[in-house]
Amino acid sequence: MKFGRKITTNLYDEWRPFYIDYNLLKRELKDRTTTHTWDDKDERDFTAMLKRELDKVHDFQKQKTAELSRRIRDAEKDVHKLVAEESSPSASEPSPTHSSDPESHQARPSDYGPDEGSDDDDDMDDNQSDASLEDLFHGLQEEVATLVADVHDLALYTKLNITGFLKILKKHDKLTNLPLKPTFIQDYLEERPFYKYNWDALIVKLSKLYDLVRTRGHPVQGDSSAGGNQSAFVRQTTKYWVHPDNLVPLKLAVLRHLPVLVFNADKEFEQKDAAITSIYFDNEDLELYLGRLEKTEGAEAIRLRWYGDTDVKTIFVERKTHREDWTGEKSVKARFPIKEHLVNAFLRGEYTMDAELQALVDKGKKTQAEVDSMIQLASEVQYRILTKQLQPVMRTFYNRTAFQLPGDPRVRISLDTELTMAREDNWDGRPRAGDNWRRTDIGIDHPFDQLPAEDKELFKYGVLEVKLQTQFGQEPPKWVTDLVQSHLVEAVPKFSKFIHGCATLLPNRVDLVPFWLPQMEIDILKPNTGYLTVERPTKSTPEQQSGLLSPAHSYVEPVSEGEEDEEMDLAPARDEDRRTGLPHEDVAAAIAFREKSLKERDVDASQFSGGSNAPEEVCDERTPLLKLPRPPMVERTVSIDPLAPSSAFDERLRERLQANKNLPPRAQEGEVREAAGLDEENLREEDRLLVRDWTAPSGKRIAVPVRIEPKVYFANERTFLKWLSFAVLIGSIATTLLNFVDANDPRGLISAALFTLAALLAIAYSAIIFVYRAFRLRARSAEGLYYDKYGPTLLCFVLFAALGTNIGLRVAEM
C-alpha cells in the first residue's frame, strides 16, 4: 500500500487536520517538477511548507502529551475522591438524634405500621449508593480506556508523521537532485524531535491509574524493591523479539492485565529509573561464552549489574548457572551486593565479602542462612575470576519496563528497549576499561554517540521476557498465551544478550555463533492478527474509532516516476482450490467470472477516465477478490509452542538444520519465492509456510543445541557389551571346534578359523565404534556414526560365510 493511502486509512479522524499533509506535499512536488525546472524559489517554498507541517505536528504532539498527563492526574484525583466517599459512611455513622437517653434510640413497635421499621429502606439507600459509586467507577473505566486508546493513537500518530517526512524528503531528493534530506533533518527535525518522545513516563502513570480503577482504589500491595528477594530464585522464562512499531501497543496491551512494577512508588518516575547496565566477564578463550552457547552442564555467566545512573553506590555481583534437565535441578541465578569502591579489590582477590555480608545479619536485613549462602557465592565467584583469569568483556545497557503484581511473582513480564552492547576488553591493544572493572567514558546516554561503531552494537528490537512460576503445575493465563501467539512478538528461544554481544562485537575471536544471528537482517514485522487490539470504549461512534475510519473524500495520489511502491497483483492464487475447499470445477468457474469482471471494470475505468467526475474506487487490503501486493520474502523462525520447554526447540532446530543440508542449493528457488508471496493474512495458522535458510556468516558455524545426558553414555556402553556377548558366543564355538576336532581334520580347523575370525572382527569393530562414539559425545557433536547400517550387515555376512563353509565342507566329506 502506498504511504499516502496508508496514512489516510490509519489516521485517527478527530486529529485529521494535525497530521502531515503528505498528499498535498506530494502534489506540490509533482506539479512543480513536471511544469518547469525546479529552481531556488521552488526549493524555498517547499522547505517553508515542510517547516509549517513540522511545526504543526510538533506543537500538536506536545499539546496532546501535556493534555494526557493532565487527564491522568485528574482521573487519579477522581478515583481517590470516590474511594474516600465509599469509605466515609462506614467510618462513622451519625446518630439521627442527639438525645443522651439510650432508650430514645430504640424504635418502639407502636411507632410504625406493619411493614415500617424494617431494613428494606436502609438496604434500598445502600443499594442506590453502591450503584451510584459503581456507575462512577464504570465511567472512570471508560475514561481510562479512552486514555489508553489516545496514547496508542498518539504513538501511531508519531510513527506515521515521521515516516511521512522521511518519505517526502526522499522523494524530493530523487526528483530534484538536491540533497534537502540531510540538512532538513539536522537543522529542523533535530530541533523539534517529536519522534524521539519517550512514552515510558506516560505509560507508568497510565498503568498506575489503570490499576487504581481496576481495583476500585485498593491496588495490590507488596514488596516492590529493586530485585526483591532474588538471592536464589527459579523461573520458567521464554523470550521474544518485539519490532519497534509494536513497542507501545505491546505495553498498552500488557498494562490492561498487569501494572507496571515501580520500585519506589513515592518517587516521580524518571527515565534513569528504568536503566539497567551489566558488565559481563570472560577470558581470552571465551570459555564462558562457549559454555553458555553450547548449554553445557554447569555453564556459568558472571556479571556485575547496577540499576540507574553510574553514580549508584551498590553493585550486584550475579552468577547464572545452567543445569541440564537430567540433573533434576533448575538453572539458577544468585547474587550478592557490594559497594562500588570495593569492586576492584574484590576482583583482584585483595578483599573478601565475609565481614560486609555478615553485617547484614546484625542489621536485621538478612537471615544467617541467607548470608551464609551469599558468602559461599562470593567465595566461588572470586575463585572463578582468579583461576580462570576472567576480565570485563562486554557491557549491556537497556531500559526495562516490568509488569508484575507487587509481591506476586507468578506472572512477570519485562520489556527491554534501547538494548546496546559495548566492548569492555583491552584485547586489541585499545584501552577501554583499562585496569578498572568498567569503562568510564560512557554512562546511560543511549545511543552512545561517543563510541566508535566497532565498539557498540545497537540492537534494533525490543526483548520481551515472560516469566512464569509453574512449579505447581498451573496453566499460564489465557491472555499470556494470546500475547505470545499474537503478531506483536517473534519467539526467539534461548536468546542471550551476552551471547549476542560477543558474537557481534568479537567476530575475530568467535567461530561459533547463535542460531538467531542470521535473522538480524530479516524484518520480523508481521501482519496484524487481530489479537490484543487497542480499542476505544463502545460508547464511541464508529466514526470515532481509531484505524477503522474510511475517509469521507478518498484521494487517489498521483504516481510519480520511479515510484517505489508496488502495484497490486490481481492474479488469482495458484492454490485457490485448496484455500477455498471447493471442487476444482467450481473454482475454475469462479476464477473465470472474476477475470471477466476485472476486465469489464478496466474497460469502464478507461471509458470514464476522460471527463467523468465520478469518484474513483480506492482499493486497499480490505477490497474483496483481490490479491494483495506480494510482500517481501520474509523468513520465519522455527514454528514451536512459545511456552514449550527448551528440549522441544532443540529437536525442531536440529531437524530443520539437517533437512536443509539435504536440499540441493536453490533447487526450488521458484517454488520458494512463490510460497513467500502468499498473503499471510488469509492463511490459516496450520497452513503457514515456513521458509528458513539457515546460513551462517562467512567463516562461522551455527551452534546447534545438543543435550548430552548420562544415559547416552550408558547406552553406548550397553551397545558395546551386546557386541561383546555376541563375539564371546562365536568365540566359544571357535574354541570348541579347536579343542574337540582332530588335529588331522583340515575341514574342522578351517571352520574353527572362520568362526575365530568372525569373533575377532566383532570385538575389534565394536571397540572402534565404542571409542568413536564416546569421543563424539564428549565433543557434543550431533553428527556422527550413531546409526550403524553397515557394520551389522558385514558381520552377519562373515558369520553366514563361516556357517556355510562349515556345512559345505562336512557335506563334501560325506
Short mmCIF file of N, CA, C and O in Angstrom, two decimals, residues 23-136:
data_model
loop_
_atom_site.label_atom_id
_atom_site.label_comp_id
_atom_site.label_asym_id
_atom_site.label_seq_id
_atom_site.Cartn_x
_atom_site.Cartn_y
_atom_site.Cartn_z
N ASN A 23 -0.19 14.14 1.04
CA ASN A 23 -0.70 14.19 -0.33
C ASN A 23 -0.53 15.60 -0.92
O ASN A 23 -0.22 15.74 -2.11
N LEU A 24 -0.74 16.63 -0.10
CA LEU A 24 -0.54 18.00 -0.58
C LEU A 24 0.93 18.23 -0.95
O LEU A 24 1.23 18.80 -2.01
N LEU A 25 1.83 17.80 -0.09
CA LEU A 25 3.25 17.97 -0.37
C LEU A 25 3.65 17.19 -1.62
O LEU A 25 4.44 17.68 -2.44
N LYS A 26 3.09 16.02 -1.79
CA LYS A 26 3.44 15.22 -2.95
C LYS A 26 2.90 15.85 -4.24
O LYS A 26 3.59 15.88 -5.27
N ARG A 27 1.66 16.36 -4.18
CA ARG A 27 1.11 17.04 -5.37
C ARG A 27 1.93 18.27 -5.72
O ARG A 27 2.21 18.54 -6.88
N GLU A 28 2.29 19.03 -4.68
CA GLU A 28 3.07 20.24 -4.92
C GLU A 28 4.42 19.90 -5.55
O GLU A 28 4.87 20.56 -6.50
N LEU A 29 5.04 18.86 -5.05
CA LEU A 29 6.33 18.45 -5.59
C LEU A 29 6.20 17.98 -7.03
O LEU A 29 7.01 18.33 -7.89
N LYS A 30 5.15 17.24 -7.33
CA LYS A 30 4.96 16.72 -8.69
C LYS A 30 4.62 17.84 -9.66
O LYS A 30 5.15 17.88 -10.78
N ASP A 31 3.75 18.76 -9.22
CA ASP A 31 3.35 19.85 -10.12
C ASP A 31 4.54 20.73 -10.48
O ASP A 31 4.73 21.13 -11.64
N ARG A 32 5.35 21.05 -9.49
CA ARG A 32 6.48 21.96 -9.75
C ARG A 32 7.57 21.29 -10.59
O ARG A 32 8.25 21.97 -11.37
N THR A 33 7.77 19.98 -10.41
CA THR A 33 8.83 19.30 -11.17
C THR A 33 8.41 18.95 -12.59
O THR A 33 9.26 18.76 -13.45
N THR A 34 7.10 18.85 -12.82
CA THR A 34 6.63 18.47 -14.17
C THR A 34 6.34 19.69 -15.04
O THR A 34 6.42 19.59 -16.26
N THR A 35 5.99 20.82 -14.43
CA THR A 35 5.63 22.00 -15.24
C THR A 35 6.83 22.84 -15.61
O THR A 35 6.82 23.52 -16.63
N HIS A 36 7.86 22.84 -14.78
CA HIS A 36 9.05 23.62 -15.10
C HIS A 36 10.25 23.05 -14.34
O HIS A 36 10.11 22.14 -13.54
N THR A 37 11.39 23.63 -14.62
CA THR A 37 12.61 23.19 -13.95
C THR A 37 12.64 23.70 -12.51
O THR A 37 12.36 24.88 -12.27
N TRP A 38 12.95 22.83 -11.62
CA TRP A 38 13.00 23.19 -10.19
C TRP A 38 14.09 24.24 -9.96
O TRP A 38 15.25 24.04 -10.34
N ASP A 39 13.71 25.37 -9.32
CA ASP A 39 14.67 26.44 -9.09
C ASP A 39 14.76 26.76 -7.61
O ASP A 39 14.16 26.09 -6.76
N ASP A 40 15.51 27.81 -7.27
CA ASP A 40 15.73 28.18 -5.87
C ASP A 40 14.43 28.61 -5.20
O ASP A 40 14.23 28.35 -4.00
N LYS A 41 13.56 29.30 -5.93
CA LYS A 41 12.30 29.72 -5.34
C LYS A 41 11.45 28.51 -4.97
O LYS A 41 10.83 28.47 -3.89
N ASP A 42 11.40 27.51 -5.83
CA ASP A 42 10.67 26.29 -5.51
C ASP A 42 11.25 25.62 -4.26
O ASP A 42 10.52 25.12 -3.41
N GLU A 43 12.58 25.63 -4.18
CA GLU A 43 13.22 25.00 -3.02
C GLU A 43 12.84 25.72 -1.73
O GLU A 43 12.54 25.10 -0.71
N ARG A 44 12.85 27.07 -1.78
CA ARG A 44 12.49 27.84 -0.58
C ARG A 44 11.02 27.63 -0.21
O ARG A 44 10.69 27.45 0.97
N ASP A 45 10.16 27.64 -1.21
CA ASP A 45 8.73 27.46 -0.93
C ASP A 45 8.45 26.07 -0.36
O ASP A 45 7.68 25.92 0.60
N PHE A 46 9.07 25.05 -0.93
CA PHE A 46 8.83 23.69 -0.46
C PHE A 46 9.38 23.49 0.95
O PHE A 46 8.76 22.84 1.80
N THR A 47 10.56 24.07 1.21
CA THR A 47 11.13 23.98 2.56
C THR A 47 10.23 24.69 3.57
O THR A 47 10.06 24.21 4.69
N ALA A 48 9.67 25.83 3.18
CA ALA A 48 8.76 26.54 4.08
C ALA A 48 7.51 25.72 4.37
O ALA A 48 7.01 25.70 5.50
N MET A 49 7.00 25.01 3.35
CA MET A 49 5.85 24.14 3.58
C MET A 49 6.19 23.02 4.55
O MET A 49 5.40 22.68 5.45
N LEU A 50 7.37 22.43 4.38
CA LEU A 50 7.80 21.38 5.31
C LEU A 50 7.92 21.92 6.73
O LEU A 50 7.54 21.24 7.70
N LYS A 51 8.45 23.15 6.87
CA LYS A 51 8.57 23.74 8.21
C LYS A 51 7.21 23.91 8.86
O LYS A 51 7.02 23.62 10.06
N ARG A 52 6.25 24.39 8.09
CA ARG A 52 4.90 24.59 8.65
C ARG A 52 4.28 23.26 9.08
O ARG A 52 3.66 23.16 10.15
N GLU A 53 4.46 22.23 8.25
CA GLU A 53 3.93 20.93 8.62
C GLU A 53 4.63 20.38 9.87
O GLU A 53 3.98 19.80 10.75
N LEU A 54 5.94 20.60 9.96
CA LEU A 54 6.68 20.11 11.12
C LEU A 54 6.25 20.85 12.38
O LEU A 54 6.08 20.22 13.44
N ASP A 55 6.08 22.16 12.30
CA ASP A 55 5.62 22.92 13.47
C ASP A 55 4.24 22.45 13.90
O ASP A 55 3.96 22.33 15.10
N LYS A 56 3.39 22.18 12.93
CA LYS A 56 2.03 21.72 13.25
C LYS A 56 2.06 20.39 14.00
O LYS A 56 1.41 20.22 15.03
N VAL A 57 2.85 19.45 13.49
CA VAL A 57 2.92 18.13 14.12
C VAL A 57 3.57 18.21 15.49
O VAL A 57 3.07 17.63 16.46
N HIS A 58 4.66 18.96 15.57
CA HIS A 58 5.39 19.06 16.85
C HIS A 58 4.52 19.71 17.92
O HIS A 58 4.45 19.23 19.07
N ASP A 59 3.86 20.81 17.58
CA ASP A 59 3.03 21.50 18.57
C ASP A 59 1.84 20.65 19.00
O ASP A 59 1.47 20.64 20.18
N PHE A 60 1.24 19.93 18.06
CA PHE A 60 0.09 19.09 18.42
C PHE A 60 0.51 17.96 19.35
O PHE A 60 -0.18 17.67 20.34
N GLN A 61 1.63 17.32 19.04
CA GLN A 61 2.07 16.23 19.92
C GLN A 61 2.40 16.75 21.31
O GLN A 61 2.06 16.13 22.32
N LYS A 62 3.06 17.89 21.38
CA LYS A 62 3.39 18.47 22.68
C LYS A 62 2.14 18.81 23.47
O LYS A 62 2.05 18.56 24.67
N GLN A 63 1.15 19.35 22.76
CA GLN A 63 -0.11 19.70 23.42
C GLN A 63 -0.84 18.44 23.91
O GLN A 63 -1.36 18.40 25.03
N LYS A 64 -0.88 17.40 23.08
CA LYS A 64 -1.62 16.19 23.45
C LYS A 64 -0.95 15.45 24.60
O LYS A 64 -1.63 14.91 25.49
N THR A 65 0.39 15.38 24.62
CA THR A 65 1.06 14.70 25.73
C THR A 65 0.82 15.44 27.04
O THR A 65 0.59 14.81 28.09
N ALA A 66 0.85 16.79 27.01
CA ALA A 66 0.53 17.55 28.22
C ALA A 66 -0.91 17.33 28.63
O ALA A 66 -1.23 17.19 29.83
N GLU A 67 -1.81 17.28 27.65
CA GLU A 67 -3.23 17.05 27.95
C GLU A 67 -3.45 15.66 28.55
O GLU A 67 -4.23 15.50 29.50
N LEU A 68 -2.76 14.66 28.00
CA LEU A 68 -2.91 13.30 28.54
C LEU A 68 -2.41 13.23 29.97
O LEU A 68 -3.03 12.58 30.83
N SER A 69 -1.28 13.88 30.27
CA SER A 69 -0.78 13.89 31.64
C SER A 69 -1.77 14.55 32.58
O SER A 69 -2.00 14.07 33.70
N ARG A 70 -2.37 15.66 32.13
CA ARG A 70 -3.36 16.34 32.98
C ARG A 70 -4.59 15.48 33.20
O ARG A 70 -5.11 15.38 34.32
N ARG A 71 -5.07 14.82 32.14
CA ARG A 71 -6.26 13.97 32.28
C ARG A 71 -5.99 12.79 33.20
O ARG A 71 -6.86 12.36 33.96
N ILE A 72 -4.76 12.25 33.16
CA ILE A 72 -4.42 11.15 34.05
C ILE A 72 -4.41 11.62 35.50
O ILE A 72 -4.93 10.94 36.40
N ARG A 73 -3.84 12.82 35.75
CA ARG A 73 -3.84 13.36 37.11
C ARG A 73 -5.27 13.61 37.60
O ARG A 73 -5.61 13.29 38.76
N ASP A 74 -6.10 14.16 36.75
CA ASP A 74 -7.49 14.42 37.15
C ASP A 74 -8.22 13.12 37.44
O ASP A 74 -9.00 13.04 38.40
N ALA A 75 -7.98 12.10 36.63
CA ALA A 75 -8.66 10.82 36.87
C ALA A 75 -8.18 10.20 38.19
O ALA A 75 -8.98 9.59 38.92
N GLU A 76 -6.90 10.35 38.51
CA GLU A 76 -6.40 9.83 39.79
C GLU A 76 -7.08 10.53 40.95
O GLU A 76 -7.47 9.89 41.95
N LYS A 77 -7.25 11.85 40.85
CA LYS A 77 -7.95 12.58 41.91
C LYS A 77 -9.39 12.09 42.05
O LYS A 77 -9.90 11.94 43.17
N ASP A 78 -10.04 11.84 40.92
CA ASP A 78 -11.42 11.35 40.97
C ASP A 78 -11.50 9.98 41.64
O ASP A 78 -12.43 9.72 42.42
N VAL A 79 -10.52 9.12 41.36
CA VAL A 79 -10.52 7.80 41.99
C VAL A 79 -10.37 7.93 43.50
O VAL A 79 -11.10 7.32 44.28
N HIS A 80 -9.40 8.73 43.94
CA HIS A 80 -9.19 8.90 45.38
C HIS A 80 -10.41 9.53 46.04
O HIS A 80 -10.76 9.18 47.18
N LYS A 81 -11.07 10.44 45.33
CA LYS A 81 -12.27 11.07 45.89
C LYS A 81 -13.39 10.05 46.04
O LYS A 81 -14.09 10.00 47.06
N LEU A 82 -13.54 9.17 45.03
CA LEU A 82 -14.58 8.13 45.13
C LEU A 82 -14.27 7.14 46.24
O LEU A 82 -15.17 6.70 46.95
N VAL A 83 -13.00 6.79 46.40
CA VAL A 83 -12.63 5.86 47.47
C VAL A 83 -12.92 6.48 48.83
O VAL A 83 -13.42 5.81 49.75
N ALA A 84 -12.64 7.79 48.97
CA ALA A 84 -12.93 8.46 50.23
C ALA A 84 -14.43 8.49 50.51
O ALA A 84 -14.88 8.27 51.64
N GLU A 85 -15.23 8.75 49.46
CA GLU A 85 -16.68 8.76 49.64
C GLU A 85 -17.21 7.36 49.97
O GLU A 85 -18.15 7.21 50.74
N GLU A 86 -16.58 6.34 49.38
CA GLU A 86 -17.03 4.98 49.64
C GLU A 86 -16.75 4.55 51.07
O GLU A 86 -17.53 3.81 51.67
N SER A 87 -15.64 4.99 51.63
CA SER A 87 -15.26 4.56 52.97
C SER A 87 -15.81 5.46 54.06
O SER A 87 -15.85 5.07 55.22
N SER A 88 -16.27 6.66 53.72
CA SER A 88 -16.74 7.59 54.75
C SER A 88 -17.98 7.12 55.48
O SER A 88 -18.07 7.27 56.69
N PRO A 89 -19.01 6.50 54.86
CA PRO A 89 -20.18 6.06 55.64
C PRO A 89 -19.83 4.99 56.65
O PRO A 89 -20.39 4.95 57.74
N SER A 90 -18.90 4.11 56.34
CA SER A 90 -18.58 3.04 57.28
C SER A 90 -17.63 3.51 58.37
O SER A 90 -17.50 2.86 59.41
N ALA A 91 -16.99 4.67 58.16
CA ALA A 91 -16.05 5.14 59.17
C ALA A 91 -16.76 5.66 60.39
O ALA A 91 -16.39 5.41 61.52
N SER A 92 -17.81 6.41 60.17
CA SER A 92 -18.58 6.95 61.31
C SER A 92 -20.00 7.12 60.87
O SER A 92 -20.28 7.77 59.87
N GLU A 93 -20.96 6.57 61.60
CA GLU A 93 -22.37 6.67 61.27
C GLU A 93 -23.02 7.67 62.22
O GLU A 93 -23.14 7.42 63.42
N PRO A 94 -23.43 8.84 61.76
CA PRO A 94 -24.03 9.86 62.64
C PRO A 94 -25.38 9.38 63.18
O PRO A 94 -26.12 8.70 62.51
N SER A 95 -25.64 9.74 64.41
CA SER A 95 -26.90 9.36 65.05
C SER A 95 -28.01 10.28 64.59
O SER A 95 -27.81 11.48 64.40
N PRO A 96 -29.23 9.76 64.45
CA PRO A 96 -30.33 10.61 63.99
C PRO A 96 -30.78 11.59 65.06
O PRO A 96 -31.47 12.53 64.75
N THR A 97 -30.44 11.35 66.31
CA THR A 97 -30.86 12.26 67.38
C THR A 97 -29.70 12.45 68.35
O THR A 97 -28.81 11.61 68.44
N HIS A 98 -29.70 13.56 69.05
CA HIS A 98 -28.62 13.87 69.97
C HIS A 98 -29.02 13.59 71.42
O HIS A 98 -28.35 14.04 72.33
N SER A 99 -30.08 12.85 71.63
CA SER A 99 -30.53 12.54 72.99
C SER A 99 -29.53 11.64 73.68
O SER A 99 -28.98 10.74 73.08
N SER A 100 -29.33 11.88 74.94
CA SER A 100 -28.42 11.06 75.71
C SER A 100 -29.08 9.83 76.29
O SER A 100 -28.41 8.99 76.86
N ASP A 101 -30.37 9.72 76.14
CA ASP A 101 -31.08 8.57 76.67
C ASP A 101 -30.97 7.40 75.71
O ASP A 101 -31.40 7.49 74.56
N PRO A 102 -30.39 6.28 76.14
CA PRO A 102 -30.26 5.16 75.20
C PRO A 102 -31.60 4.65 74.72
O PRO A 102 -31.69 4.14 73.60
N GLU A 103 -32.63 4.80 75.54
CA GLU A 103 -33.93 4.28 75.12
C GLU A 103 -34.50 5.07 73.95
O GLU A 103 -35.31 4.57 73.18
N SER A 104 -34.08 6.33 73.87
CA SER A 104 -34.62 7.17 72.79
C SER A 104 -34.13 6.72 71.42
O SER A 104 -34.69 7.09 70.41
N HIS A 105 -33.04 5.92 71.37
CA HIS A 105 -32.51 5.43 70.09
C HIS A 105 -33.18 4.15 69.64
O HIS A 105 -32.90 3.68 68.56
N GLN A 106 -34.04 3.58 70.48
CA GLN A 106 -34.67 2.32 70.14
C GLN A 106 -36.08 2.58 69.63
O GLN A 106 -36.84 3.33 70.23
N ALA A 107 -36.43 2.00 68.56
CA ALA A 107 -37.76 2.19 67.97
C ALA A 107 -38.75 1.30 68.69
O ALA A 107 -38.46 0.16 69.02
N ARG A 108 -39.94 1.87 68.91
CA ARG A 108 -40.99 1.11 69.56
C ARG A 108 -41.96 0.62 68.51
O ARG A 108 -42.27 1.34 67.56
N PRO A 109 -42.52 -0.56 68.68
CA PRO A 109 -43.40 -1.10 67.66
C PRO A 109 -44.61 -0.24 67.39
O PRO A 109 -45.10 -0.21 66.28
N SER A 110 -45.09 0.47 68.40
CA SER A 110 -46.30 1.27 68.20
C SER A 110 -46.07 2.47 67.31
O SER A 110 -47.00 3.10 66.85
N ASP A 111 -44.80 2.83 67.10
CA ASP A 111 -44.50 4.00 66.28
C ASP A 111 -44.55 3.71 64.79
O ASP A 111 -44.42 4.62 63.98
N TYR A 112 -44.58 2.46 64.36
CA TYR A 112 -44.50 2.09 62.94
C TYR A 112 -45.73 1.30 62.54
O TYR A 112 -46.40 0.70 63.36
N GLY A 113 -45.96 1.27 61.24
CA GLY A 113 -47.00 0.43 60.69
C GLY A 113 -46.53 -1.01 60.63
O GLY A 113 -45.46 -1.35 61.09
N PRO A 114 -47.29 -1.88 59.96
CA PRO A 114 -46.93 -3.30 59.89
C PRO A 114 -45.61 -3.54 59.18
O PRO A 114 -44.82 -4.39 59.59
N ASP A 115 -45.32 -2.81 58.09
CA ASP A 115 -44.07 -3.03 57.33
C ASP A 115 -43.01 -1.99 57.64
O ASP A 115 -41.93 -2.02 57.09
N GLU A 116 -43.38 -1.03 58.48
CA GLU A 116 -42.40 0.01 58.76
C GLU A 116 -41.41 -0.48 59.79
O GLU A 116 -41.69 -1.38 60.58
N GLY A 117 -40.29 0.18 59.83
CA GLY A 117 -39.25 -0.19 60.77
C GLY A 117 -38.39 -1.35 60.31
O GLY A 117 -37.50 -1.78 61.03
N SER A 118 -38.64 -1.89 59.10
CA SER A 118 -37.81 -2.99 58.59
C SER A 118 -36.52 -2.44 58.00
O SER A 118 -36.31 -1.23 57.93
N ASP A 119 -35.63 -3.35 57.55
CA ASP A 119 -34.33 -2.95 56.98
C ASP A 119 -34.43 -2.61 55.51
O ASP A 119 -33.43 -2.28 54.88
N ASP A 120 -35.62 -2.69 54.93
CA ASP A 120 -35.72 -2.51 53.49
C ASP A 120 -35.32 -1.11 53.07
O ASP A 120 -34.67 -0.90 52.05
N ASP A 121 -35.73 -0.11 53.84
CA ASP A 121 -35.43 1.26 53.44
C ASP A 121 -33.92 1.52 53.46
O ASP A 121 -33.36 2.13 52.56
N ASP A 122 -33.26 1.03 54.54
CA ASP A 122 -31.81 1.22 54.60
C ASP A 122 -31.11 0.47 53.48
O ASP A 122 -30.17 0.97 52.88
N ASP A 123 -31.58 -0.76 53.18
CA ASP A 123 -30.97 -1.52 52.10
C ASP A 123 -31.14 -0.83 50.77
O ASP A 123 -30.25 -0.82 49.93
N MET A 124 -32.31 -0.20 50.57
CA MET A 124 -32.54 0.48 49.31
C MET A 124 -31.59 1.65 49.16
O MET A 124 -30.99 1.87 48.09
N ASP A 125 -31.39 2.41 50.25
CA ASP A 125 -30.47 3.54 50.17
C ASP A 125 -29.04 3.06 49.92
O ASP A 125 -28.30 3.64 49.13
N ASP A 126 -28.65 1.95 50.61
CA ASP A 126 -27.30 1.43 50.40
C ASP A 126 -27.11 0.95 48.98
O ASP A 126 -26.06 1.17 48.36
N ASN A 127 -28.15 0.26 48.44
CA ASN A 127 -28.04 -0.24 47.08
C ASN A 127 -27.92 0.89 46.08
O ASN A 127 -27.16 0.83 45.12
N GLN A 128 -28.70 1.97 46.31
CA GLN A 128 -28.62 3.12 45.41
C GLN A 128 -27.24 3.76 45.48
O GLN A 128 -26.68 4.16 44.48
N SER A 129 -26.69 3.85 46.73
CA SER A 129 -25.37 4.44 46.87
C SER A 129 -24.31 3.58 46.18
O SER A 129 -23.44 4.09 45.48
N ASP A 130 -24.39 2.25 46.38
CA ASP A 130 -23.42 1.35 45.74
C ASP A 130 -23.54 1.42 44.22
O ASP A 130 -22.53 1.42 43.51
N ALA A 131 -24.78 1.46 43.74
CA ALA A 131 -24.97 1.53 42.29
C ALA A 131 -24.42 2.83 41.74
O ALA A 131 -23.81 2.86 40.66
N SER A 132 -24.59 3.93 42.48
CA SER A 132 -24.07 5.21 42.02
C SER A 132 -22.54 5.18 41.97
O SER A 132 -21.93 5.64 40.99
N LEU A 133 -21.92 4.63 43.01
CA LEU A 133 -20.46 4.53 43.01
C LEU A 133 -19.97 3.62 41.89
O LEU A 133 -18.96 3.91 41.23
N GLU A 134 -20.69 2.53 41.66
CA GLU A 134 -20.29 1.62 40.60
C GLU A 134 -20.40 2.29 39.23
O GLU A 134 -19.55 2.11 38.35
N ASP A 135 -21.45 3.10 39.05
CA ASP A 135 -21.59 3.84 37.80
C ASP A 135 -20.44 4.83 37.62
O ASP A 135 -19.92 5.01 36.51
N LEU A 136 -20.06 5.48 38.72
CA LEU A 136 -18.95 6.43 38.63
C LEU A 136 -17.64 5.71 38.28
O LEU A 136 -16.85 6.20 37.46
#
